[in-house]
XYZ file of N, CA and C in Angstrom:
468
model
N -115.299 161.673 171.313
C -116.546 162.202 169.751
C -115.594 160.612 168.760
N -116.089 160.527 167.739
C -115.689 159.339 166.859
C -115.490 159.589 165.449
N -114.026 159.638 165.508
C -113.014 159.748 164.814
C -112.517 158.960 163.956
N -112.022 159.069 161.745
C -111.761 158.405 161.448
C -110.132 158.754 160.356
N -109.722 158.293 160.207
C -108.442 159.150 159.615
C -109.513 157.827 157.902
N -109.187 158.818 157.216
C -109.658 158.599 155.909
C -108.834 158.827 154.735
N -108.052 157.686 154.209
C -107.266 157.945 153.106
C -107.923 158.021 151.701
N -107.037 158.536 150.755
C -107.574 159.320 149.715
C -106.617 159.645 148.647
N -106.925 159.258 147.346
C -106.095 159.478 146.698
C -106.885 159.868 145.473
N -107.852 159.288 145.506
C -109.050 159.798 144.400
C -109.869 160.545 145.059
N -110.551 162.161 144.522
C -111.643 162.455 145.469
C -112.918 161.729 144.502
N -113.257 161.822 143.866
C -114.479 161.575 142.596
C -114.273 159.645 143.320
N -113.711 159.205 143.224
C -113.622 157.426 143.231
C -114.255 157.576 145.567
N -113.791 158.653 145.465
C -113.757 158.840 147.602
C -115.441 159.008 147.583
N -115.980 159.703 146.738
C -116.587 160.772 146.905
C -118.328 159.622 146.855
N -117.858 158.919 146.036
C -118.369 158.390 145.232
C -119.132 156.679 146.696
N -117.771 156.611 147.132
C -117.809 155.397 148.253
C -117.908 155.591 149.271
N -118.087 157.002 149.716
C -118.095 157.368 151.618
C -119.217 157.044 152.273
N -119.730 157.213 151.569
C -121.215 156.567 152.391
C -121.744 155.325 152.908
N -121.465 154.683 152.175
C -120.835 152.942 152.264
C -119.543 152.841 152.957
N -118.296 153.257 153.180
C -118.075 153.862 153.650
C -118.106 153.593 155.837
N -118.070 154.868 155.417
C -119.159 155.449 156.817
C -119.780 155.814 156.998
N -120.694 156.036 156.917
C -122.429 156.127 157.225
C -121.835 157.785 157.913
N -123.329 158.469 157.631
C -122.776 160.161 158.797
C -123.374 160.114 159.703
N -122.730 160.948 160.660
C -123.149 160.655 162.372
C -122.437 162.371 163.209
N -123.495 162.184 163.687
C -123.285 163.860 164.044
C -121.788 163.915 165.468
N -121.490 164.485 165.332
C -120.274 164.789 166.429
C -118.949 163.691 165.957
N -118.971 164.285 164.460
C -117.739 162.728 163.831
C -115.899 164.105 163.580
N -115.109 163.536 163.747
C -113.937 164.153 163.231
C -113.206 163.397 162.457
N -113.260 164.159 161.247
C -112.776 163.686 159.984
C -110.918 163.836 160.128
N -110.108 162.782 159.180
C -109.073 162.895 159.754
C -108.548 162.747 157.374
N -108.163 163.743 157.265
C -108.249 162.658 155.926
C -106.670 162.967 155.529
N -106.071 161.905 154.947
C -105.481 162.286 154.484
C -104.829 162.022 152.944
N -104.173 162.967 152.482
C -104.575 162.824 151.166
C -103.285 162.129 150.748
N -103.671 161.073 149.693
C -102.500 160.407 148.877
C -102.229 160.305 147.489
N -101.307 161.949 147.084
C -100.663 162.202 146.146
C -100.560 161.292 145.511
N -100.716 161.103 143.548
C -100.516 159.930 142.801
C -98.979 160.125 142.673
N -98.527 159.175 142.209
C -96.896 159.410 141.979
C -96.604 159.982 141.031
N -95.447 160.237 141.339
C -94.624 160.456 139.743
C -93.697 160.097 139.272
N -93.572 159.180 137.838
C -91.958 158.392 137.148
C -91.313 159.254 137.871
N -89.694 158.744 137.971
C -88.469 158.577 137.906
C -88.581 159.430 136.471
N -88.976 159.588 135.140
C -88.368 160.464 134.312
C -88.788 161.324 134.454
N -89.443 161.895 134.715
C -89.963 163.143 135.102
C -89.563 164.136 135.887
N -88.448 163.232 137.384
C -87.215 163.999 137.571
C -86.261 165.257 136.801
N -86.409 164.664 135.887
C -85.083 164.778 135.157
C -86.027 166.626 134.163
N -86.473 166.660 134.223
C -87.379 167.389 133.265
C -88.745 168.746 134.597
N -88.448 167.998 135.627
C -89.370 169.664 136.506
C -88.372 169.149 137.796
N -88.774 170.388 138.143
C -87.806 170.653 139.894
C -88.742 170.435 141.023
N -88.291 169.628 142.173
C -88.724 169.506 142.721
C -89.767 170.355 143.481
N -88.882 172.126 143.084
C -90.567 172.873 143.366
C -92.054 172.305 142.961
N -91.336 172.307 141.545
C -92.492 172.508 141.168
C -93.115 171.606 140.963
N -92.395 170.702 141.366
C -93.396 168.668 141.848
C -93.808 169.783 143.158
N -93.543 169.998 143.685
C -94.343 170.077 145.535
C -95.956 171.353 145.231
N -95.402 172.230 144.299
C -96.322 172.512 144.155
C -97.595 172.471 143.501
N -97.604 171.174 142.771
C -97.955 170.709 141.834
C -99.516 168.968 142.809
N -98.599 169.739 143.886
C -98.258 168.601 145.192
C -99.972 169.215 145.403
N -99.324 170.084 146.245
C -99.340 171.222 147.099
C -101.830 171.920 145.969
N -101.986 171.774 145.019
C -102.097 172.448 144.554
C -103.615 170.851 144.033
N -102.520 169.856 143.799
C -103.869 168.854 143.496
C -104.810 169.097 144.986
N -103.448 168.712 146.058
C -104.173 168.312 147.268
C -105.341 169.731 147.405
N -105.256 171.052 147.622
C -106.007 172.075 147.786
C -107.507 171.052 147.355
N -107.110 170.718 145.720
C -108.619 170.057 144.245
C -109.557 169.380 145.115
N -109.163 168.767 146.296
C -108.937 167.777 146.911
C -109.988 167.982 148.282
N -109.015 168.469 148.965
C -110.321 169.184 149.716
C -111.290 169.583 150.051
N -111.200 170.520 148.754
C -112.395 171.232 147.969
C -113.625 170.509 146.917
N -112.996 169.256 146.512
C -113.946 168.903 146.700
C -115.005 167.210 147.691
N -114.367 167.393 148.919
C -113.914 166.694 149.840
C -115.409 167.301 151.390
N -114.560 168.120 150.763
C -115.647 169.107 152.253
C -116.835 169.516 152.498
N -117.246 169.630 151.439
C -119.007 169.833 151.364
C -119.304 168.736 152.024
N -119.238 167.731 151.678
C -119.523 166.066 152.536
C -119.056 165.603 153.602
N -118.115 166.038 154.017
C -117.231 165.431 155.211
C -117.758 166.697 156.477
N -118.166 168.342 156.411
C -118.447 169.043 156.961
C -120.005 168.926 157.327
N -120.909 168.131 156.940
C -122.286 167.836 156.458
C -123.148 167.071 158.260
N -124.060 167.862 158.322
C -124.113 167.583 159.828
C -123.069 167.902 160.838
N -121.864 169.184 161.061
C -121.202 169.795 161.679
C -120.342 168.518 162.388
N -119.329 167.851 161.121
C -118.452 167.495 161.429
C -117.203 168.243 161.916
N -116.188 168.315 161.941
C -114.943 167.975 162.311
C -113.823 167.742 161.313
N -113.360 168.685 160.074
C -112.575 167.753 159.401
C -110.239 168.437 159.880
N -109.805 167.245 159.700
C -108.190 167.676 160.006
C -107.770 167.411 158.061
N -106.794 168.234 157.204
C -106.522 167.303 156.344
C -105.533 167.362 155.987
N -104.360 166.183 155.935
C -103.349 166.363 155.698
C -102.737 164.984 154.736
N -101.733 166.373 153.888
C -101.114 165.125 152.800
C -99.797 164.348 153.626
N -99.442 163.367 152.643
C -99.393 162.088 152.698
C -98.091 161.924 152.504
N -96.558 162.578 152.933
C -95.540 161.821 152.618
C -95.199 160.862 153.846
N -93.986 160.340 152.659
C -93.399 159.518 153.664
C -93.987 157.268 153.854
N -94.405 156.259 153.894
C -94.866 154.732 154.756
C -95.542 156.228 154.676
N -97.682 155.186 154.444
C -98.238 155.324 155.267
C -98.917 154.610 156.652
N -98.107 153.503 157.631
C -98.227 152.736 158.014
C -97.070 153.934 158.650
N -96.224 154.592 159.277
C -96.244 155.364 159.762
C -97.045 157.034 160.446
N -97.363 157.613 159.248
C -98.725 158.114 158.733
C -99.325 157.922 159.840
N -99.892 157.026 159.456
C -100.654 155.973 160.333
C -100.263 155.850 161.907
N -99.394 155.520 162.475
C -98.908 154.869 163.982
C -98.987 156.801 164.543
N -98.348 158.327 164.007
C -98.007 159.349 164.144
C -99.528 160.158 164.305
N -100.822 159.387 163.312
C -101.934 160.233 163.447
C -102.273 159.494 164.200
N -102.588 157.851 164.947
C -103.088 157.536 165.796
C -102.037 158.573 167.229
N -101.348 158.571 167.675
C -100.622 159.056 168.624
C -100.669 160.182 168.645
N -101.121 161.538 167.925
C -101.842 162.778 167.715
C -103.200 162.722 168.699
N -104.021 161.769 167.655
C -105.772 162.049 167.605
C -106.017 160.546 168.222
N -105.118 159.722 169.098
C -106.024 158.877 170.033
C -106.796 158.192 169.073
N -107.822 157.313 169.861
C -108.228 155.719 169.152
C -108.803 156.608 167.161
N -108.738 156.163 166.781
C -109.722 156.090 165.373
C -109.473 154.491 164.684
N -111.015 154.584 163.515
C -111.060 154.416 162.977
C -110.189 154.120 161.574
N -109.581 153.695 160.863
C -108.788 153.465 159.490
C -109.805 153.271 158.461
N -110.544 153.823 156.878
C -111.205 153.844 156.889
C -110.185 153.830 154.871
N -110.187 153.143 154.255
C -109.284 153.349 152.935
C -110.248 153.570 151.860
N -110.306 155.073 151.321
C -111.171 155.423 150.367
C -110.011 155.371 148.895
N -108.518 154.447 149.092
C -108.838 154.610 147.641
C -108.135 154.124 146.377
N -108.284 154.276 145.396
C -109.604 153.705 144.411
C -107.721 152.495 143.432
N -108.512 151.165 144.143
C -107.617 150.751 143.849
C -107.282 150.568 142.297
N -105.205 149.736 142.204
C -104.746 150.152 140.325
C -105.301 148.371 140.035
N -104.727 148.210 138.627
C -104.550 147.297 139.082
C -103.335 146.570 138.642
N -102.957 145.515 139.150
C -101.929 144.902 138.384
C -100.651 145.858 139.363
N -100.922 146.324 140.658
C -100.284 147.037 141.060
C -101.039 147.059 142.715
N -99.371 146.248 143.905
C -99.625 145.683 145.387
C -100.106 147.941 146.017
N -101.328 147.961 146.645
C -101.251 149.284 147.284
C -100.860 149.187 148.422
N -99.911 150.110 149.170
C -99.701 150.703 150.154
C -100.913 150.147 151.681
N -99.927 149.061 152.301
C -100.187 149.043 153.647
C -101.095 149.897 154.583
N -101.852 150.364 155.557
C -102.133 151.352 155.614
C -102.031 151.158 157.824
N -102.163 149.975 158.019
C -101.228 149.413 159.086
C -100.243 148.231 159.048
N -99.627 148.577 160.252
C -98.879 147.561 160.346
C -99.082 145.915 160.348
N -98.968 145.002 159.561
C -98.900 143.626 159.525
C -98.924 143.283 160.877
N -99.914 142.157 161.100
C -100.076 141.520 162.511
C -98.710 140.519 162.193
N -98.364 139.564 161.666
C -96.805 138.856 161.201
C -96.206 139.752 160.597
N -95.408 140.441 161.554
C -94.406 141.525 160.570
C -93.220 140.457 161.108
N -92.885 139.987 162.227
C -92.429 139.146 161.994
C -92.066 137.548 161.219
N -91.069 137.730 160.546
C -90.092 136.404 159.967
C -91.162 134.805 160.796
N -90.677 133.968 160.284
C -91.530 132.931 161.064
C -90.931 131.502 160.080
N -89.752 131.059 161.597
C -88.884 130.496 161.333
C -89.689 129.061 161.467
N -88.703 127.720 161.213
C -89.009 126.777 161.381
C -88.963 126.104 162.609
N -89.879 124.865 162.882
C -88.995 124.832 164.389
C -88.367 123.700 164.434
N -88.000 122.871 163.949
C -86.986 121.653 163.246
C -86.060 122.557 162.651
N -85.016 122.646 163.030
C -83.453 123.356 162.060
C -83.584 122.236 161.460
N -83.549 122.368 159.826
C -83.176 122.717 158.513
C -84.580 122.099 157.981
N -85.792 122.237 158.167
C -87.866 121.368 158.449
C -87.795 122.120 156.965
N -87.195 122.918 156.741
C -87.508 123.387 155.542
C -87.623 122.748 153.934
N -85.207 121.842 154.603
C -84.698 121.032 153.522
C -85.337 120.064 153.014
N -86.066 119.856 154.033
C -86.681 118.262 154.647
C -87.906 117.953 152.823
N -89.201 118.756 152.535
C -89.950 118.414 152.142
C -89.388 118.564 150.035
N -88.513 119.809 149.934
C -86.884 119.763 149.206
C -87.072 118.239 148.766
N -86.698 118.087 149.383
C -84.910 116.424 149.292
C -86.012 115.826 149.020
N -87.430 115.615 149.889
C -88.002 114.370 149.944
C -89.126 114.409 149.026
N -89.224 115.319 148.011
C -89.924 115.459 146.260
C -88.604 114.804 145.532
N -87.933 115.855 146.008
C -86.234 114.786 144.706
C -86.419 113.414 144.949
N -86.757 113.028 146.367
C -85.939 111.089 146.017
C -87.167 111.103 146.094
N -88.272 111.449 145.825
C -89.506 110.744 144.964
C -89.470 110.270 143.503
N -88.810 111.685 143.238
C -88.872 111.969 141.508
C -87.980 110.635 141.195
N -87.176 110.657 142.260
C -85.678 110.146 141.696
C -86.334 108.693 141.544
N -87.039 107.786 142.766
C -87.685 106.861 142.666
C -88.216 106.073 141.294
N -89.682 107.203 140.988
C -90.559 107.218 139.869
C -89.557 106.889 138.345
N -88.734 107.773 138.376
C -88.838 107.808 137.272
C -86.428 106.269 137.012
N -86.034 106.590 137.940
C -85.014 105.719 138.108
C -84.905 104.224 137.449
N -86.753 103.425 136.811
C -86.477 101.859 136.431
C -87.157 102.330 135.351
N -87.128 103.344 134.669
C -86.960 104.443 133.686
C -85.505 103.815 132.434
N -84.570 104.699 133.818
C -83.325 104.786 133.190
C -82.506 104.006 133.129
N -83.027 102.325 133.405
C -82.136 101.386 133.474
C -82.728 100.589 132.406
N -83.773 101.340 131.537
C -84.214 100.509 130.738
C -83.205 100.833 129.219
């Protein structure tokens, strides 16, 4: 069975781009991960935690209603998950629960903000220079070159 983990934060955007992202196939299992929009920290002054969770639940239900007919075609199976916490950890947990699955990002891109990654970066460990102090060499060399260029002008 073909399993796809689909990350969604805007149902209308996902519906528009779903056919391009993953064409329909029989016997597919969709794991829909809904990423609710974040509320600003200023809202916490005026809205209780239970009210925020209630809003997230209603938003999640609306996303499911709009995506369910599209994903359930051709007998596809769907599982819905509301994202809480880091998405990388959620992706790893879903891979453990459901086995090998393709990850499809159908989140709407936001201008001016970086999107949270879905899978761990390949180079998550910081790289170290091969020679100790190798990072200081280019800066020192550039400073020396600038001094040598400006030094004849200082003698005047």
